[in-house]
GROMACS .gro file of C-alpha atoms in nm:
model
  225
    1MET     CA    1  -3.034   0.160   1.555
    2LYS     CA    2  -3.237   0.323   1.833
    3ARG     CA    3  -3.454   0.005   1.875
    4ASP     CA    4  -3.359  -0.297   2.072
    5PRO     CA    5  -3.149  -0.491   2.096
    6ILE     CA    6  -2.870  -0.305   1.916
    7ALA     CA    7  -2.916   0.022   2.109
    8PRO     CA    8  -2.871  -0.138   2.459
    9THR     CA    9  -2.569  -0.333   2.327
   10LEU     CA   10  -2.409  -0.009   2.189
   11ARG     CA   11  -2.475   0.173   2.525
   12SER     CA   12  -2.325  -0.118   2.726
   13MET     CA   13  -2.012  -0.127   2.508
   14ALA     CA   14  -1.960   0.250   2.546
   15ARG     CA   15  -1.991   0.225   2.924
   16GLY     CA   16  -1.754  -0.070   2.942
   17GLN     CA   17  -2.022  -0.301   3.054
   18LEU     CA   18  -1.969  -0.527   2.747
   19PRO     CA   19  -1.646  -0.585   2.557
   20ILE     CA   20  -1.596  -0.396   2.231
   21ALA     CA   21  -1.561  -0.714   2.031
   22HIS     CA   22  -1.720  -0.918   1.754
   23THR     CA   23  -1.817  -1.178   2.015
   24THR     CA   24  -2.044  -0.920   2.162
   25LEU     CA   25  -2.215  -0.866   1.831
   26ASP     CA   26  -2.237  -1.235   1.783
   27GLU     CA   27  -2.494  -1.249   2.064
   28LEU     CA   28  -2.733  -1.020   1.866
   29PRO     CA   29  -3.002  -1.174   1.639
   30LEU     CA   30  -2.875  -1.229   1.286
   31SER     CA   31  -3.027  -0.948   1.076
   32MET     CA   32  -2.950  -0.683   0.822
   33ARG     CA   33  -2.945  -0.423   1.105
   34THR     CA   34  -2.693  -0.629   1.300
   35ARG     CA   35  -2.480  -0.661   0.984
   36TYR     CA   36  -2.496  -0.298   0.925
   37PHE     CA   37  -2.397  -0.223   1.281
   38ARG     CA   38  -2.103  -0.453   1.267
   39ARG     CA   39  -1.983  -0.293   0.940
   40LEU     CA   40  -2.032   0.046   1.086
   41LEU     CA   41  -1.797  -0.039   1.373
   42ILE     CA   42  -1.551  -0.201   1.139
   43SER     CA   43  -1.538   0.105   0.903
   44ALA     CA   44  -1.488   0.335   1.216
   45ASN     CA   45  -1.190   0.108   1.316
   46VAL     CA   46  -1.370   0.021   1.635
   47LEU     CA   47  -1.370  -0.348   1.551
   48PRO     CA   48  -1.109  -0.535   1.341
   49GLU     CA   49  -1.186  -0.622   0.983
   50ILE     CA   50  -1.342  -0.964   0.925
   51ASP     CA   51  -1.537  -1.149   0.668
   52VAL     CA   52  -1.881  -1.059   0.789
   53PHE     CA   53  -2.081  -1.305   0.582
   54LEU     CA   54  -1.840  -1.589   0.671
   55ASN     CA   55  -1.887  -1.503   1.041
   56GLU     CA   56  -2.267  -1.492   0.999
   57LEU     CA   57  -2.251  -1.835   0.831
   58GLU     CA   58  -2.074  -1.987   1.133
   59LEU     CA   59  -2.346  -1.826   1.360
   60ALA     CA   60  -2.635  -1.940   1.126
   61LEU     CA   61  -2.502  -2.282   1.104
   62ALA     CA   62  -2.470  -2.311   1.473
   63GLN     CA   63  -2.841  -2.213   1.507
   64VAL     CA   64  -2.966  -2.462   1.243
   65LEU     CA   65  -2.771  -2.744   1.390
   66THR     CA   66  -2.960  -2.692   1.717
   67THR     CA   67  -3.285  -2.786   1.532
   68ILE     CA   68  -3.183  -3.134   1.408
   69PRO     CA   69  -3.087  -3.451   1.569
   70GLU     CA   70  -2.749  -3.432   1.739
   71GLU     CA   71  -2.613  -3.727   1.542
   72HIS     CA   72  -2.693  -3.532   1.222
   73ALA     CA   73  -2.554  -3.217   1.363
   74ARG     CA   74  -2.218  -3.369   1.440
   75LEU     CA   75  -2.188  -3.503   1.093
   76ILE     CA   76  -2.273  -3.175   0.916
   77ARG     CA   77  -2.040  -2.982   1.163
   78ARG     CA   78  -1.764  -3.218   1.079
   79TYR     CA   79  -1.838  -3.186   0.702
   80HIS     CA   80  -1.838  -2.799   0.736
   81GLN     CA   81  -1.516  -2.788   0.941
   82TRP     CA   82  -1.302  -3.013   0.726
   83HIS     CA   83  -1.453  -2.957   0.375
   84THR     CA   84  -1.660  -2.639   0.352
   85LEU     CA   85  -1.485  -2.397   0.572
   86PRO     CA   86  -1.122  -2.432   0.451
   87ARG     CA   87  -1.239  -2.365   0.101
   88LEU     CA   88  -1.446  -2.050   0.208
   89ARG     CA   89  -1.153  -1.916   0.409
   90ASN     CA   90  -0.918  -1.947   0.110
   91ARG     CA   91  -1.147  -1.739  -0.122
   92PRO     CA   92  -0.960  -1.424  -0.253
   93LYS     CA   93  -1.257  -1.213  -0.183
   94PRO     CA   94  -1.498  -1.175   0.109
   95MET     CA   95  -1.811  -1.390   0.094
   96THR     CA   96  -2.114  -1.234  -0.070
   97THR     CA   97  -2.476  -1.262   0.020
   98GLY     CA   98  -2.521  -1.505  -0.256
   99VAL     CA   99  -2.261  -1.745  -0.145
  100PHE     CA  100  -2.395  -1.719   0.207
  101ALA     CA  101  -2.751  -1.810   0.095
  102ASN     CA  102  -2.620  -2.096  -0.108
  103ARG     CA  103  -2.415  -2.242   0.169
  104MET     CA  104  -2.710  -2.225   0.404
  105ARG     CA  105  -2.930  -2.393   0.149
  106ASN     CA  106  -2.679  -2.674   0.112
  107VAL     CA  107  -2.670  -2.732   0.484
  108ARG     CA  108  -3.046  -2.776   0.486
  109LEU     CA  109  -3.029  -3.003   0.184
  110ILE     CA  110  -2.782  -3.230   0.365
  111ALA     CA  111  -2.997  -3.215   0.676
  112ALA     CA  112  -3.297  -3.316   0.465
  113PHE     CA  113  -3.104  -3.611   0.320
  114LEU     CA  114  -2.997  -3.730   0.668
  115ALA     CA  115  -3.362  -3.699   0.789
  116TRP     CA  116  -3.481  -3.908   0.490
  117LEU     CA  117  -3.233  -4.179   0.571
  118GLN     CA  118  -3.368  -4.181   0.917
  119GLU     CA  119  -3.720  -4.213   0.803
  120GLN     CA  120  -3.617  -4.505   0.582
  121HIS     CA  121  -3.441  -4.660   0.901
  122LEU     CA  122  -3.114  -4.615   0.736
  123GLN     CA  123  -2.775  -4.469   0.837
  124LEU     CA  124  -2.500  -4.324   0.631
  125PRO     CA  125  -2.283  -4.632   0.643
  126MET     CA  126  -2.569  -4.831   0.495
  127VAL     CA  127  -2.610  -4.607   0.183
  128ASP     CA  128  -2.545  -4.769  -0.152
  129GLN     CA  129  -2.617  -4.689  -0.506
  130ALA     CA  130  -2.977  -4.809  -0.498
  131VAL     CA  131  -3.051  -4.592  -0.200
  132ILE     CA  132  -2.907  -4.287  -0.370
  133ASP     CA  133  -3.095  -4.354  -0.696
  134ARG     CA  134  -3.415  -4.372  -0.496
  135TYR     CA  135  -3.350  -4.059  -0.314
  136SER     CA  136  -3.235  -3.868  -0.619
  137ALA     CA  137  -3.541  -3.955  -0.819
  138SER     CA  138  -3.749  -3.727  -0.582
  139THR     CA  139  -3.530  -3.432  -0.489
  140SER     CA  140  -3.311  -3.160  -0.608
  141GLY     CA  141  -2.982  -3.024  -0.478
  142ARG     CA  142  -2.785  -3.320  -0.626
  143ASP     CA  143  -2.460  -3.130  -0.671
  144GLU     CA  144  -2.421  -3.050  -0.296
  145LEU     CA  145  -2.527  -3.400  -0.205
  146ARG     CA  146  -2.259  -3.530  -0.450
  147GLN     CA  147  -1.996  -3.332  -0.268
  148PHE     CA  148  -2.110  -3.441   0.063
  149LEU     CA  149  -2.121  -3.801  -0.023
  150THR     CA  150  -1.779  -3.781  -0.196
  151TRP     CA  151  -1.639  -3.632   0.133
  152ALA     CA  152  -1.817  -3.900   0.331
  153ALA     CA  153  -1.674  -4.175   0.122
  154ARG     CA  154  -1.319  -4.037   0.148
  155SER     CA  155  -1.371  -4.004   0.524
  156GLY     CA  156  -1.474  -4.371   0.551
  157LEU     CA  157  -1.822  -4.293   0.649
  158CYS     CA  158  -1.995  -4.465   0.345
  159VAL     CA  159  -1.922  -4.645   0.021
  160LYS     CA  160  -1.843  -4.461  -0.296
  161VAL     CA  161  -2.166  -4.387  -0.479
  162GLU     CA  162  -2.261  -4.186  -0.794
  163VAL     CA  163  -2.518  -3.920  -0.760
  164PRO     CA  164  -2.703  -3.848  -1.090
  165ARG     CA  165  -2.629  -3.519  -1.247
  166VAL     CA  166  -2.911  -3.279  -1.343
  167ARG     CA  167  -2.911  -3.186  -1.709
  168ASN     CA  168  -2.879  -2.820  -1.739
  169GLY     CA  169  -3.159  -2.640  -1.918
  170PRO     CA  170  -3.115  -2.383  -2.200
  171PRO     CA  171  -2.923  -2.068  -2.078
  172GLN     CA  172  -3.118  -1.773  -1.962
  173ALA     CA  173  -3.086  -1.428  -2.117
  174ALA     CA  174  -2.867  -1.231  -1.870
  175MET     CA  175  -2.959  -0.883  -1.994
  176SER     CA  176  -3.202  -0.611  -1.928
  177ASP     CA  177  -3.526  -0.565  -2.120
  178GLU     CA  178  -3.380  -0.250  -2.286
  179ALA     CA  179  -3.070  -0.431  -2.395
  180LEU     CA  180  -3.275  -0.716  -2.529
  181ALA     CA  181  -3.483  -0.484  -2.725
  182GLU     CA  182  -3.181  -0.303  -2.869
  183LEU     CA  183  -3.017  -0.634  -2.978
  184THR     CA  184  -3.342  -0.749  -3.129
  185GLY     CA  185  -3.375  -0.434  -3.325
  186ARG     CA  186  -3.020  -0.473  -3.466
  187VAL     CA  187  -3.100  -0.825  -3.576
  188LEU     CA  188  -3.414  -0.710  -3.749
  189ALA     CA  189  -3.226  -0.432  -3.928
  190ASP     CA  190  -2.934  -0.646  -4.040
  191VAL     CA  191  -2.987  -0.692  -4.420
  192ALA     CA  192  -2.696  -0.932  -4.435
  193LEU     CA  193  -2.887  -1.199  -4.248
  194SER     CA  194  -3.106  -1.441  -4.444
  195PRO     CA  195  -3.473  -1.487  -4.328
  196VAL     CA  196  -3.386  -1.826  -4.179
  197GLY     CA  197  -3.070  -1.669  -4.007
  198ARG     CA  198  -3.280  -1.378  -3.875
  199LEU     CA  199  -3.544  -1.607  -3.735
  200LEU     CA  200  -3.291  -1.825  -3.557
  201ALA     CA  201  -3.098  -1.529  -3.416
  202LEU     CA  202  -3.435  -1.390  -3.277
  203PHE     CA  203  -3.524  -1.728  -3.138
  204ALA     CA  204  -3.191  -1.759  -2.964
  205ILE     CA  205  -3.215  -1.397  -2.817
  206VAL     CA  206  -3.570  -1.392  -2.698
  207TYR     CA  207  -3.589  -1.751  -2.573
  208ALA     CA  208  -3.222  -1.792  -2.483
  209GLN     CA  209  -3.218  -2.122  -2.684
  210PRO     CA  210  -2.896  -2.258  -2.814
  211ILE     CA  211  -2.862  -2.229  -3.202
  212ARG     CA  212  -2.831  -2.611  -3.220
  213SER     CA  213  -3.178  -2.653  -3.062
  214SER     CA  214  -3.316  -2.387  -3.297
  215VAL     CA  215  -3.174  -2.565  -3.601
  216GLU     CA  216  -3.318  -2.904  -3.469
  217LEU     CA  217  -3.662  -2.733  -3.434
  218ARG     CA  218  -3.647  -2.604  -3.789
  219ALA     CA  219  -3.550  -2.944  -3.926
  220ARG     CA  220  -3.836  -3.113  -3.746
  221GLY     CA  221  -4.071  -2.856  -3.886
  222GLY     CA  222  -3.958  -2.948  -4.235
  223GLY     CA  223  -3.966  -2.597  -4.388
  224THR     CA  224  -3.796  -2.259  -4.417
  225ALA     CA  225  -3.888  -1.914  -4.304
   0.00000   0.00000   0.00000
């Protein structure tokens, strides 16, 4: 923390030249160092407890909105204020870095959608199902777009439309290599399993494929292990 701009801010706060407040830290660049500094002051009871990532979300959103057309910024700001923010504030636990990153990604996805509408010489009130189908065919992030358009329709900003859902792929193995190796070893050593059962279990473990898909694959192969 001996490097700028945190060190001068700390000195100015100590000398009474800047208020000892979160608003002072809000003027610093968003970074891990600033976050650490803020949490250090909170843990020392110098600053009151706040949801650090929620505070950073507000600051980051304000920065992003300065980079897009004002009309789009007003719409996203309104969506954030009346839809996203109340839900985040009602969370039982403080925001995590993952939620923060996801929220910022969603803001950029909505901004991209509004920019696309502008390129097509369209505005939000002109959006209909055909427009959504055309946009959805060439982009991801449909879940957040669905939430945004649902909110917009309820707010009278556009007609109600259906955003196509993305079919989820097979689940991914949520375990370490060591745990995966141990589980695989137990399956190989289990004499109670038939050769077919052992093969399907290994396929499900290693490739995180649902058993139903494994059975369908075996059926299409027309044979047994």
